[in-house]
Amino acid sequence: MTQLLHVQSVSGGYNPNKPVIKKVEFGVERGEIVGLIGLNGAGKSTTIKHILGLLEPTDGAITLNGKTIADDLDTYRQAMSFIPETPILYDELTLWEHLRLTAMAYDLTDWEERAESLLKTYRMAKMKHWFPSNFSKGMRQKVMIMCAFLVKPELYVVDEPFLGLDPVGIQSLLDQMVEMKNSGAGILMSTHILTTAEKYCDRFVLLHHGTVYLKGTLAELRTQANMPNAGLDEIYVEMTKEDDR
Amino acid sequence: MSIDQLWQERAREFWSVSRRYITLMANSGLMVAIGGIVLIIGIYYNSFLDWLPSTFPVVQVLAVLFAFMLTKTSVRTFFQTGDLVYLLPMEAKMNHYLQSALRYSWFMQSIVLALVLFLLGPLYTDRIGEFNQLLITFLILIAAKGWNVFAYWSELRYQYVSQQWKLRWLRFAVNLVFVFFVFMLEWLFVLAVGVVMILLLFGYYRPLHEKYRLKWDQLISLEEERLNSFYTFANAFVDVPHIKARVRRRSILSNQWNRLVTKRSNTYVFLYGKTFARSGDYFGIMIRLAIVGALLIYATPEDLQGLAVVIAILFTYITGSQLVTIYHHHKTMVWPELYPVPEQVRQQSVQSLVRNVMVIQSIWFTIITFITSWSIFYSMIALFMMLLMVIAYVKVQLPKWFKQSLRALS
């Protein structure tokens, strides 16, 4: 069976002469959560944009189930959903209509029951027919999360999802990620909340200045950084110190 | 800059921006619209006065109208969001600033009162009283406006909007009685009510200022609303970049798209349908064009029916060409790029929306030609030509337009 997501030596960015990411290489298997860790400006968002197919790599390739986006655009898109760092909502649609539009776009069947239970999980049932202009940042983020989980894709691409979420929201999100992982989905999550990442991610990719600095399980990171017993945050801080010298 | 100059500074800033917008608006149809309205009023006024039956309750209608205008008051504070941080500590020193705001609001709203009274002048001298009495009425109304501005400003000290509304209804009642006596020419009663109003001013409204502090949050959002409504108005004539069309629920219209089957091919029919129904731009423009086109067709002389056919076709065409920009409405959204829905499906959805709206507009204009008692022959010709144009536009012009916009994007 081919790897779910494979980022093969990808270079790219907004200017061909100044690539933001250089020869980035990692993968996401089915049934695992991979943490994408790095400082502001390390290239996390650019990497994610390449995976989503919003940018085209100047070098290398990205395959999902062994196929690039050029092979089959719509199959590629169908297989993943995205939770953005800043919630992006249609001003013209109510919460329920966001879910319904998602169901249409991904051709979902039997979605209504699942949508209702998501509304309950995230305590948004009361706001079903509200417009986004009445939502707080956390509520908007919840709409994004619900839309992503409604699709139930093979791959989740999650960009810094915890900001602005209330504790119930954070716990529900983590529980749901674990549930999806156990049912065979792969999850790529970029975050700065390292204690959470350490607890929930199976493997890590540490990006620095657009290159993969370290990658592997926590144990592997410890060996590579030569810091036995260190936590993810300590390795992370050590990594940025390197830079100051 | 001292706090006393701040208000003047802000008023000047506002007017320099507004002046630019007003100039732009004047260049793009506002003057034509105002001129048209004045012309129509001028032509029909006398025949309107003759037609108006003598039993028509002029006094009562004017009383309600002016009571409403007096009660509906605003105060331009020119407060900005940042003031919550920077002006809040100065609250005690803001008397001068706020007096300027009150004076300005009184002046501006008096101009509106004067304009309306001037328009109704002929009606007044025809049915109610002498010109001198009209002048006295004018002065009294200005004074009453001043009272209302101060009273309204005091109401705003209450924290709860529901309290404010109670007082507003009360104020409306006082204004109604007052204005009624003014138009009945019962000057003694006017004086009596006036004394009550002055007593209220000092006995009730004034003490509110001692008792409660300014409600900054409310004042700032009121000010934002007022600015927004100006820009929204300007937006009808010129493109105001930072104005975001307000979204309205419009259940009856937007629910029509709820009947769609939840399947992939309907994705953009649903999205663009809801956008059309709820975003102020599209449905509003369609309605405006429908009304203006209908008026023009209705007003076209009988021997120029050919011209009216051209007008009908032209307005249907404009409806389509305005609506098609809905294709770009969600261009800052990442979602349409991520959906596993072919671009072709998206274009087809826009095409069918544009077609349907244009057909509805064609039928509407045809109905107008019937009402205008055209010969059936001409009405059918008009309908046929409009539908022909719609087909040509949707089938030939639009695909080219999509190609061009896609090329412009990449």
XYZ file of C-alpha atoms in Angstrom, chain B residues 29 32-33 37 40 236-237 284-300 308 311-312 314-316 318-319 361 364-365 368:
36
model
C -25.686 59.955 -11.689
C -29.293 63.293 -12.698
C -31.330 61.463 -10.070
C -36.880 64.023 -8.911
C -41.062 65.438 -11.608
C -24.954 53.081 -4.875
C -23.273 55.603 -7.176
C -30.687 45.272 -4.790
C -29.264 46.190 -8.190
C -31.744 43.897 -9.930
C -34.662 45.561 -8.132
C -33.364 49.062 -8.806
C -32.890 48.332 -12.492
C -36.356 46.768 -12.617
C -37.915 49.906 -11.153
C -35.955 52.444 -13.198
C -36.452 50.465 -16.413
C -40.171 50.116 -15.731
C -40.544 53.862 -15.096
C -38.708 54.698 -18.303
C -40.818 52.282 -20.363
C -43.960 53.623 -18.735
C -42.949 57.222 -19.439
C -41.992 56.689 -23.085
C -39.008 51.586 -25.292
C -34.736 50.507 -23.220
C -36.165 47.150 -22.150
C -30.728 47.597 -22.511
C -31.933 47.281 -18.913
C -32.143 43.504 -19.135
C -27.336 45.758 -17.693
C -28.996 43.465 -15.144
C -36.352 40.780 -15.727
C -41.233 41.903 -15.766
C -40.582 44.467 -18.498
C -44.960 46.649 -17.812
